[in-house]
C-alpha positions as MATLAB code, in Angstrom:
seq = 'MYLIPLPQKITAQDGTFSINHNTAIILSLDQDDIDLETAKLLQQEIKKVIAITVSIKKRMRSERESDNNCINFKYDKMDEGREAYRLTVTPNEVTIYACCNRGFLYGASTLIQLCKTSRGEIGCLDIADEPSYSNRGYMLDVSRGRVPTMGYLKTLVDRLSLYKINQLQLYVENSQRIDGFEEIWSQTDPFIPEEILDLDRYCNSRGIELVPCIATFGHLYDLLRSVSFSKYREVDAEQGSIFTWHNRMRHHTINVADPESYTLIKGILDQYISLFRSNKINICCDETFDLGKGKSAVLAGKMTYGELYISYVNNLVKHLQSKGKEVMIWGDVLQKNHEIIGKLNNKVTCQNWYYDYGAEEENFKIFEDNGFKQYVCPSVSGYSRLVNAYDMSFTNIREMAGLGKKYHAEGILNTDWGDCGSINMPALNIPCMIYGAAQGWNAKDDRNFAKIDHVISLVEYGDQSENLIGLLRELSHQDIITFDDIVFFRDYKVFNQTYNQNGIFMHEKSKNKMMQTSENLLKASIARCEDIMIYFKQNDIASRENFHQEMSEFYLAARGVALMQGLTLVIKKHEYNQDVDPLDTPNGIAGKLESWLMDYCNAWRAVSRESELYRIKEFIWQICFILRKYD';
ca = [
       6.357   14.882  -13.047;
       7.579   12.395  -10.440;
       5.709   13.866   -7.481;
       3.074   12.252   -5.296;
       0.754   13.815   -4.281;
       0.739   15.779   -7.539;
       0.670   19.551   -6.851;
      -2.293   21.509   -8.142;
      -0.185   23.821  -10.337;
       3.420   23.451  -11.551;
       5.238   25.904  -13.832;
       8.687   24.903  -15.053;
      11.414   27.573  -15.299;
      14.944   27.663  -16.715;
      17.932   26.752  -14.596;
      18.908   24.475  -11.710;
      19.349   24.893   -7.976;
      22.171   22.741   -6.612;
      22.179   21.581   -2.989;
      25.772   21.493   -1.750;
      27.810   21.835    1.455;
      27.190   25.601    1.530;
      23.418   25.287    1.399;
      21.535   26.454    4.490;
      17.917   26.265    5.606;
      16.923   29.747    6.799;
      14.092   30.298    9.269;
      12.639   33.634   10.320;
      13.032   34.725   13.938;
       9.286   34.412   14.487;
       9.091   30.781   13.422;
       8.384   28.279   16.195;
       9.578   24.863   17.322;
       7.258   23.009   14.956;
       8.789   24.838   11.978;
      12.204   23.941   13.386;
      11.103   20.274   13.448;
      10.130   20.626    9.787;
      13.528   22.137    8.989;
      15.239   19.240   10.783;
      13.116   16.746    8.870;
      14.141   18.422    5.606;
      17.778   18.357    6.701;
      17.522   14.671    7.605;
      15.894   13.665    4.311;
      18.421   15.619    2.227;
      21.225   13.799    4.013;
      19.604   10.439    3.241;
      19.527   11.272   -0.460;
      22.900   12.908   -1.135;
      24.923   12.423    2.098;
      25.199   16.188    2.653;
      24.147   17.802    5.915;
      22.841   21.285    5.246;
      22.887   23.746    8.129;
      19.844   25.315    9.786;
      19.887   29.001   10.728;
      17.606   31.768   11.908;
      17.882   35.224   10.419;
      16.106   38.550   10.565;
      14.333   39.369    7.315;
      16.772   42.163    6.455;
      19.710   39.770    6.734;
      18.188   37.198    4.450;
      18.258   39.288    1.303;
      21.971   38.685    0.801;
      21.854   34.879    1.211;
      22.612   32.710   -1.822;
      22.200   28.974   -2.151;
      19.684   28.855    0.683;
      16.299   27.300    1.374;
      14.037   29.964    2.878;
      10.917   29.535    4.984;
       8.817   32.694    4.553;
       5.480   33.520    6.104;
       2.893   34.728    3.621;
      -0.787   35.604    3.977;
      -2.305   33.166    1.507;
      -5.872   33.200    0.249;
      -5.968   29.491   -0.576;
      -6.263   28.208    2.982;
      -4.300   27.256    6.049;
      -2.575   24.208    4.494;
      -1.659   25.826    1.193;
       1.932   26.601    0.227;
       3.962   27.966   -2.649;
       7.370   26.665   -3.610;
       9.736   28.582   -5.877;
      13.068   27.280   -7.089;
      15.556   29.635   -8.750;
      19.260   29.055   -9.467;
      20.156   30.978   -6.273;
      17.530   29.954   -3.745;
      14.509   27.887   -2.850;
      11.643   29.532   -1.002;
       8.690   27.921    0.723;
       5.844   30.380    1.324;
       3.096   29.434    3.791;
       0.829   30.917    6.434;
       1.050   28.074    8.963;
       3.158   25.168   10.222;
       1.478   22.613    7.990;
       2.001   24.747    4.904;
       5.757   24.795    5.549;
       5.699   21.045    6.228;
       3.936   20.292    2.942;
       6.205   22.610    0.985;
       9.202   20.858    2.547;
       7.668   17.469    1.690;
       7.449   18.436   -1.981;
      10.997   19.751   -1.896;
      12.203   16.449   -0.408;
      10.675   14.559   -3.319;
      12.278   16.941   -5.819;
      15.610   16.324   -4.110;
      15.105   12.550   -4.232;
      14.283   12.425   -7.930;
      17.006   14.898   -8.996;
      19.731   13.809   -6.536;
      19.987   17.378   -5.257;
      20.081   19.093   -8.668;
      16.601   20.598   -8.647;
      15.138   22.112  -11.791;
      13.749   25.627  -11.367;
       9.991   25.877  -11.066;
       7.031   27.507   -9.363;
       4.462   25.419   -7.491;
       1.152   26.665   -6.096;
      -0.555   23.973   -4.089;
      -3.445   23.291   -1.737;
      -5.408   20.142   -0.753;
      -8.640   18.830   -2.262;
      -9.713   17.555    1.160;
      -9.069   19.414    4.405;
      -9.121   16.114    6.358;
      -6.859   13.408    4.921;
      -6.641   10.415    7.197;
      -5.275    6.916    7.624;
      -6.894    4.362    9.938;
      -4.756    1.488   11.215;
      -6.366   -1.526   12.906;
      -4.349   -2.320   16.047;
      -6.804   -4.780   17.620;
      -7.365   -7.802   15.397;
      -4.012   -9.471   15.854;
      -1.171   -7.009   15.414;
      -0.192   -4.279   17.886;
       2.641   -2.232   16.326;
       5.733   -1.158   18.234;
       5.963    2.538   19.053;
       9.068    2.721   16.881;
       7.113    1.464   13.892;
       4.241    3.870   14.592;
       6.574    6.868   14.670;
       8.157    5.757   11.410;
       4.657    5.469    9.961;
       3.809    8.964   11.209;
       6.888   10.319    9.420;
       5.757    8.627    6.224;
       2.176    9.875    6.533;
       3.442   13.384    7.116;
       5.700   13.384    4.050;
       2.727   12.399    1.896;
       0.614   15.201    3.388;
      -1.767   13.092    5.472;
      -2.981   15.079    8.479;
      -5.024   12.580   10.513;
      -4.273    9.170   12.019;
      -6.755    6.862   13.727;
      -5.724    3.692   15.581;
      -8.711    1.353   15.697;
      -9.001   -0.096   19.215;
     -11.084   -2.939   20.630;
      -8.771   -4.523   23.197;
      -5.314   -3.000   22.816;
      -5.440   -0.009   25.158;
      -4.695   -0.307   28.864;
      -7.757    1.021   30.696;
      -8.149    0.770   34.451;
     -10.694   -1.773   35.592;
     -10.567   -3.775   32.364;
      -7.406   -5.785   32.955;
      -8.911   -9.072   31.770;
      -9.653   -7.460   28.386;
      -6.242   -6.090   27.486;
      -3.799   -8.092   29.606;
      -3.140  -10.690   26.880;
      -2.809   -8.291   23.940;
       0.451   -6.342   24.570;
      -1.596   -3.136   24.887;
      -0.567    0.480   24.582;
      -0.135    2.113   27.967;
      -1.457    5.650   28.481;
       1.940    7.366   28.361;
       2.659    5.773   24.980;
      -0.478    7.288   23.487;
       0.342   10.652   25.078;
       3.823   10.502   23.543;
       2.489    9.419   20.143;
      -0.043   12.251   20.255;
       2.807   14.699   20.888;
       4.865   13.211   18.069;
       1.941   13.330   15.643;
       1.363   16.980   16.492;
       4.991   17.806   15.645;
       4.460   16.214   12.218;
       1.220   18.038   11.415;
      -0.979   15.028   12.179;
      -4.058   14.889   14.402;
      -4.204   11.638   16.359;
      -7.928   10.895   16.551;
      -9.220    8.341   19.086;
     -11.082    5.463   17.428;
     -12.718    2.780   19.560;
     -15.449    0.148   19.219;
     -18.459    0.997   21.410;
     -21.396   -1.048   20.036;
     -20.544   -4.010   17.793;
     -17.131   -5.696   17.491;
     -16.745   -6.055   21.269;
     -15.566   -9.670   21.281;
     -12.928   -9.444   24.012;
     -15.052   -7.272   26.288;
     -18.245   -9.299   25.969;
     -16.721  -12.789   26.177;
     -14.983  -11.949   29.473;
     -16.204  -13.302   32.811;
     -16.803   -9.844   34.257;
     -18.608   -8.241   31.318;
     -20.266  -11.081   29.371;
     -23.570  -10.194   31.039;
     -23.757   -7.135   28.778;
     -23.720   -9.235   25.599;
     -26.805   -9.173   23.389;
     -26.730  -12.893   22.493;
     -25.748  -15.545   25.049;
     -26.204  -18.569   22.775;
     -23.369  -20.714   21.440;
     -23.207  -18.582   18.306;
     -19.667  -17.272   18.024;
     -18.509  -18.833   21.286;
     -15.532  -20.626   19.675;
     -12.788  -18.202   18.808;
     -12.171  -17.878   15.108;
     -11.155  -14.747   13.293;
     -14.590  -14.726   11.669;
     -16.531  -15.176   14.923;
     -14.583  -12.332   16.531;
     -15.978   -9.951   13.919;
     -19.524  -11.196   13.421;
     -20.876  -11.356   16.980;
     -20.586   -9.730   20.400;
     -22.850   -6.701   20.116;
     -23.682   -4.910   23.371;
     -27.170   -5.213   24.900;
     -28.809   -1.811   24.485;
     -31.789   -2.855   26.626;
     -29.610   -2.735   29.755;
     -28.959    0.843   30.975;
     -25.747   -0.400   32.555;
     -24.364   -1.105   29.065;
     -24.337    2.612   28.382;
     -22.686    3.266   31.769;
     -20.011    0.664   30.987;
     -19.094    2.152   27.600;
     -19.236    5.708   28.934;
     -16.677    4.761   31.593;
     -14.321    3.354   28.951;
     -14.712    6.448   26.793;
     -14.029    8.852   29.649;
     -10.666    7.208   30.339;
      -9.749    6.896   26.672;
     -10.497   10.401   25.387;
      -8.357   12.020   28.081;
      -5.221   10.765   26.276;
      -5.803   12.814   23.095;
      -5.620   16.502   22.294;
      -7.997   16.031   19.353;
     -11.553   17.290   19.728;
     -12.732   14.433   17.483;
     -13.553   10.821   18.323;
     -14.633    7.900   16.157;
     -16.973    5.653   18.174;
     -17.470    3.279   15.199;
     -20.961    1.764   15.881;
     -20.787   -0.370   12.726;
     -21.920   -3.907   11.877;
     -24.230   -4.398   14.859;
     -25.189   -7.840   13.554;
     -26.852   -9.207   16.722;
     -28.861   -6.112   17.674;
     -32.466   -7.015   18.549;
     -31.829  -10.767   18.308;
     -31.261  -11.532   21.994;
     -31.781   -9.624   25.209;
     -33.058   -6.513   23.453;
     -35.697   -8.535   21.572;
     -38.358   -7.243   23.968;
     -37.501   -3.709   22.977;
     -37.308   -4.802   19.360;
     -40.968   -5.724   19.632;
     -41.743   -2.081   20.344;
     -39.025   -0.373   18.311;
     -37.521   -0.990   14.891;
     -33.931   -2.123   14.525;
     -33.052    1.393   13.428;
     -34.735    2.991   16.437;
     -32.828    0.691   18.798;
     -29.614    1.669   17.070;
     -30.243    5.423   17.028;
     -31.352    5.588   20.658;
     -28.093    4.067   21.903;
     -25.853    6.028   19.513;
     -27.482    9.355   20.325;
     -26.954    8.745   24.047;
     -23.237    8.189   23.484;
     -23.037   11.231   21.217;
     -24.774   13.456   23.768;
     -22.328   12.375   26.465;
     -19.281   13.017   24.271;
     -20.592   16.356   23.073;
     -20.876   17.396   26.721;
     -17.109   16.772   26.847;
     -16.536   19.042   23.838;
     -16.031   16.233   21.327;
     -17.015   16.035   17.664;
     -18.307   12.503   17.125;
     -17.747   10.311   14.085;
     -19.437    6.971   13.333;
     -19.281    4.487   10.457;
     -22.239    4.957    8.132;
     -23.173    1.390    7.132;
     -26.165    0.966    9.459;
     -27.599    4.313    8.361;
     -27.197    3.418    4.682;
     -29.202    0.225    5.200;
     -31.887    1.933    7.331;
     -32.627    5.176    5.539;
     -35.636    5.953    7.688;
     -33.494    6.634   10.764;
     -30.944    9.033    9.285;
     -33.008   12.074   10.186;
     -33.146   10.929   13.821;
     -29.369   10.881   14.279;
     -27.812   13.815   16.138;
     -27.174   16.272   13.315;
     -23.648   17.158   14.453;
     -22.319   13.638   13.864;
     -19.864   13.026   11.015;
     -20.724    9.888    9.035;
     -17.800    7.833    7.770;
     -19.008    6.397    4.500;
     -17.068    3.170    3.909;
     -16.908    0.932    0.862;
     -14.019   -1.347   -0.095;
     -14.800   -2.785   -3.526;
     -15.184   -1.751   -7.134;
     -18.199    0.298   -8.193;
     -19.113    2.629   -5.316;
     -22.737    3.748   -5.711;
     -23.541    7.454   -5.758;
     -26.732    7.008   -3.752;
     -24.689    6.112   -0.662;
     -22.964    9.503   -0.819;
     -25.971   11.535   -1.846;
     -28.067   10.311    1.080;
     -25.760   11.877    3.676;
     -25.513   15.176    1.812;
     -29.281   15.326    1.289;
     -29.812   14.858    5.036;
     -27.324   17.576    5.956;
     -24.639   15.360    7.490;
     -20.922   15.893    7.257;
     -19.232   12.843    5.790;
     -15.831   11.297    5.181;
     -15.298    8.871    2.326;
     -13.476    5.744    3.487;
     -11.809    3.431    0.959;
      -9.400    0.607    1.799;
      -5.826   -0.512    1.223;
      -7.392   -3.952    0.521;
      -4.869   -5.930    2.541;
      -7.185   -7.594    5.053;
      -7.316  -11.422    5.038;
      -4.634  -11.541    2.347;
      -0.873  -12.038    2.127;
      -0.589   -9.358   -0.556;
      -2.903   -6.403   -1.120;
      -5.384   -6.419   -3.983;
      -3.697   -3.370   -5.522;
      -5.990   -3.089   -8.545;
      -9.067   -3.056   -6.335;
      -7.538   -0.733   -3.743;
      -6.369    1.903   -6.234;
      -9.684    1.819   -8.108;
     -11.636    1.995   -4.846;
      -9.565    4.947   -3.601;
      -9.962    6.872   -6.871;
     -13.718    6.246   -7.105;
     -14.316    7.199   -3.476;
     -12.195   10.362   -3.715;
     -14.072   11.473   -6.825;
     -17.522   10.832   -5.365;
     -16.506   12.487   -2.118;
     -15.689   15.704   -3.967;
     -18.939   15.524   -5.935;
     -20.968   15.214   -2.733;
     -18.892   17.663   -0.677;
     -17.308   15.237    1.780;
     -15.158   16.917    4.422;
     -12.523   14.228    4.517;
     -11.077   11.021    3.159;
     -10.017    8.231    5.545;
      -8.097    5.345    3.990;
      -8.610    2.212    6.083;
      -6.134   -0.572    6.913;
      -8.047   -3.428    8.556;
      -6.575   -6.510   10.261;
      -9.117   -9.245    9.515;
      -7.709  -12.784    9.840;
      -5.141  -11.891   12.459;
      -3.474   -9.035   10.541;
      -1.728  -11.642    8.388;
      -0.690   -9.022    5.842;
       2.720   -7.500    6.650;
       2.707   -3.673    7.003;
       5.094   -2.915    4.116;
       2.573   -4.303    1.633;
       0.069   -1.570    2.604;
       2.370    1.394    2.004;
       1.768    1.826   -1.776;
      -1.990    1.978   -1.131;
      -1.456    4.410    1.740;
       0.531    6.652   -0.600;
      -2.097    6.514   -3.325;
      -4.804    7.351   -0.801;
      -2.724   10.344    0.272;
      -2.315   11.367   -3.370;
      -6.055   11.321   -4.039;
      -6.843   13.062   -0.757;
      -4.528   15.930   -1.652;
      -5.380   16.164   -5.352;
      -8.538   14.320   -6.356;
      -8.046   15.541   -9.939;
      -4.842   13.528  -10.363;
      -5.870   11.127  -13.145;
      -2.504    9.558  -13.920;
      -2.937    5.902  -14.857;
      -1.961    3.256  -12.327;
       1.114    2.164  -14.285;
       2.445    5.717  -14.042;
       1.590    5.883  -10.333;
       3.478    2.605   -9.811;
       6.558    4.140  -11.441;
       6.304    7.289   -9.317;
       5.911    5.424   -6.000;
       8.753    3.048   -6.896;
      11.116    5.969   -7.502;
       9.966    8.452   -4.846;
       9.345    6.100   -1.904;
      11.964    3.438   -2.569;
      14.530    5.147   -4.778;
      14.053    2.341   -7.302;
      15.713    3.648  -10.456;
      14.178    0.823  -12.502;
      10.736    2.046  -11.349;
       9.362   -1.507  -11.394;
       9.059   -2.425   -7.709;
       5.372   -1.533   -7.246;
       4.554   -3.097  -10.605;
       6.043   -6.339   -9.279;
       3.852   -6.142   -6.167;
       0.829   -5.556   -8.374;
       1.797   -8.588  -10.480;
       2.225  -10.622   -7.289;
      -1.315   -9.729   -6.254;
      -2.575  -11.246   -9.511;
      -1.071  -14.590   -8.435;
      -3.034  -14.585   -5.161;
      -5.821  -16.761   -6.567;
      -6.621  -18.856   -3.503;
      -6.170  -16.352   -0.712;
      -5.303  -16.814    2.949;
      -8.972  -16.136    3.716;
     -10.041  -19.146    1.629;
      -7.708  -21.423    3.585;
      -9.015  -19.962    6.859;
     -12.588  -20.971    6.003;
     -11.295  -24.459    5.137;
      -9.518  -24.659    8.508;
     -12.487  -23.360   10.498;
     -14.766  -26.046    9.097;
     -12.212  -28.866    9.201;
     -10.923  -28.188   12.723;
     -13.790  -26.405   14.515;
     -16.809  -27.484   12.433;
     -17.660  -23.805   12.042;
     -20.071  -22.936    9.240;
     -20.832  -19.331    8.448;
     -23.990  -18.536    6.545;
     -23.701  -15.212    4.750;
     -26.650  -14.291    2.565;
     -27.584  -17.940    2.158;
     -24.055  -19.092    1.278;
     -21.917  -21.203    3.598;
     -18.425  -19.777    3.498;
     -16.612  -23.133    3.741;
     -18.614  -24.347    0.750;
     -17.782  -21.202   -1.161;
     -14.104  -21.726   -0.384;
     -14.313  -25.404   -1.360;
     -15.980  -24.602   -4.673;
     -13.379  -21.964   -5.445;
     -10.535  -24.399   -4.792;
     -12.156  -27.177   -6.794;
     -12.920  -24.937   -9.749;
      -9.456  -23.377   -9.964;
      -7.499  -25.393  -12.466;
      -4.280  -27.243  -11.702;
      -2.507  -25.444  -14.536;
      -3.533  -22.022  -13.258;
      -2.283  -22.788   -9.753;
       1.031  -24.110  -11.048;
       1.469  -21.097  -13.326;
       0.872  -18.832  -10.325;
       3.531  -20.659   -8.291;
       6.029  -20.341  -11.131;
       5.275  -16.647  -11.522;
       5.777  -16.087   -7.770;
       9.221  -17.661   -8.103;
      10.032  -15.300  -11.002;
       8.878  -12.304   -8.958;
      11.102  -13.418   -6.066;
      14.089  -13.346   -8.445;
      13.137   -9.864   -9.692;
      12.844   -8.651   -6.088;
      16.342   -9.953   -5.316;
      17.766   -8.324   -8.452;
      16.292   -4.923   -7.627;
      18.949   -2.495   -6.392;
      17.038   -1.625   -3.240;
      17.398   -5.223   -1.992;
      21.024   -4.439   -1.142;
      20.239   -1.237    0.790;
      20.207   -1.785    4.526;
      17.476    0.773    5.171;
      15.073   -1.281    3.029;
      15.917   -4.738    4.379;
      12.749   -4.932    6.502;
      10.518   -3.982    3.575;
      12.244   -6.448    1.278;
      11.920   -9.256    3.844;
       8.181   -8.566    3.956;
       7.927   -8.567    0.153;
       9.784  -11.905    0.050;
       7.428  -13.339    2.670;
       4.414  -12.253    0.643;
       5.739  -13.876   -2.542;
       6.639  -17.110   -0.739;
       3.330  -17.111    1.130;
       1.216  -16.596   -1.990;
       3.045  -19.470   -3.706;
       2.517  -21.680   -0.647;
      -1.236  -20.986   -0.595;
      -1.488  -22.136   -4.221;
       0.710  -25.204   -3.574;
      -1.323  -26.056   -0.472;
      -4.486  -25.824   -2.569;
      -3.147  -28.435   -4.980;
      -2.594  -30.817   -2.048;
      -6.083  -30.134   -0.659;
      -7.647  -30.696   -4.078;
      -6.031  -34.131   -4.298;
      -6.250  -35.413   -0.735;
      -9.348  -33.652    0.640;
     -11.545  -33.355   -2.443;
     -10.177  -36.359   -4.396;
      -9.515  -34.428   -7.575;
      -7.193  -35.863  -10.206;
      -4.292  -33.423   -9.839;
      -0.541  -33.793   -9.447;
       0.673  -31.503   -6.615;
       4.187  -30.106   -6.720;
       4.813  -31.280   -3.129;
       3.801  -34.147   -0.901;
       1.592  -33.199    2.065;
       4.583  -33.546    4.360;
       6.728  -31.498    2.002;
       4.313  -28.560    1.838;
       3.920  -28.720    5.643;
       7.672  -28.361    6.072;
       7.734  -25.368    3.731;
       4.891  -23.723    5.654;
       6.729  -24.199    8.927;
       9.953  -22.732    7.517;
       7.997  -19.783    6.149;
       6.369  -19.307    9.558;
       9.753  -18.993   11.298;
      10.772  -16.183    8.947;
       7.321  -14.618    9.241;
       7.601  -14.505   13.043;
      10.968  -12.749   12.824;
       9.581  -10.126   10.447;
       6.483   -9.651   12.633;
       8.571   -9.054   15.768;
      10.706   -6.444   13.988;
       7.733   -4.049   13.689;
       5.051   -5.425   16.021;
       4.633   -6.600   19.583;
       4.033  -10.287   20.153;
       0.298   -9.547   20.600;
      -1.674  -12.280   18.781;
       1.079  -13.809   16.692;
       0.317  -17.060   18.515;
      -2.977  -17.321   16.626;
      -1.167  -17.373   13.269;
       1.283  -19.947   14.633;
      -1.660  -22.056   15.806;
      -3.288  -21.773   12.378;
      -0.165  -22.982   10.560;
       0.252  -25.819   13.094;
      -3.334  -26.959   12.488;
      -2.928  -26.882    8.709;
       0.317  -28.867    8.968;
      -1.379  -31.393   11.273;
      -4.083  -31.907    8.611;
      -1.449  -32.287    5.900;
       0.551  -34.901    7.777;
      -2.634  -36.865    8.416;
      -2.989  -37.093    4.625;
       0.386  -38.829    4.439;
];
């Protein structure tokens, strides 16, 4: 069946319910404003599909028995849980049974999809449904380049809600206006407090918990490079002093040896948490690369790395618990330092992240064995790329959801990171968001990815050919030399930055990859990107105004992937002196990059604030400068 998430139990019946101009949505007198919002959402989505506006009414139960051709919301004491619902469709009426607001919302969401795929002629059936995971979240990075507009965020919330996601985290390093820290956020187009308060209200009306998520240990580049607060940085050496997207993420850990560091972060947290109704907070505390290597080295002589880490984290947790908060942290440091897990405050929820193929069971078992609540955290795999690695993302999501159920995880949090300036346009992430929602709701859904591609194409985009997501997946296969590879080339060529990761210099790794990728493979990729562009243009949804933004982003991805491969051919010839025949001169590929950038900027500004777009413009300018020097 063309539903995503797939309900737990579906029983087909004979007959059809037809939505027409006489159809009404009927609420009980005791239903509240949130249920009314759900009814309005259902009304709105039906109108989008079949251009009919159904009415919304309230009736006493005794009056409702005589209604025909209606969509009923009925309270029911259900054993399955607070988010469960039942949906029955007969020739005369549709009824959503639930015991809470979210149950009605999720029943309505399923009904909307049935309406979309049947064009308002809904086959009779019975659905009994409940989620695999009680916490089903999406985390959006709003700090590493792209700060979304509030309009885009509310549209995203609507989408998350319709796919039964009930938690949203916005990852913050520098993009929230906090008093006393003006030099940190003043250049980032930050959210102001009233915007977060309004978004929190809007999320609540859509059945979503807006959970604060903020860096408090590592990943504090903007805070710790500032004039006022650099004194709290662990390492003062030149390491990471030049801004590159890589340096922003690898350095700038806070100095835990200074008691004032804790006071500083506590002050930020106290302002930040007041904006949210949620009793949860994610304080991150991941990738503390510099810990013990600088100012805290004296302590490191007396304490292990793990003990330094746990002491600081537990202090933050204790403070937040005194404010009534349930604290979440990323679990990577604990996984690598098993001996300290038992010393962590036992009320903390560990967010167990992994973003590649082949998640290892031991990393899930260790948290369960030590009595910790955990979320499993896969990825949409769009960071540092112009098009998501859909094969990897879908496999990662499915593996993580399955292992999470095996080891009794309390939630699944699909992550959308913005490494390399958030180069990836938001529309490219949506299929992975939807699949994460599908696995969070029904971890037993084992439909193959080709089938899932068909379902998302039809349900989300109304693509009757059902090939749109398959085209995006095919585009991802052409992304051989990625944006990330070109970034490492730029960082070495322009800034002389070398990054040693596990004994491998990243610019050398990028160089070897470019040199070893054959000319024929790169040219075949460019040709295939051009074919995919034609298929995008020929898809019916390209002519629909409500999908113009998404299509512009898909076009940009296809053009950008082709340009990265064409640029590689030029670099192979002129930088590495390989015997290849590029499709463009250096000046020609520079001109194409600059034209692409103009369109990219327009698409960025349609859904995002200006924020750090200038860094992407600077990157393209530097690459074009290098190219024209070749000529």
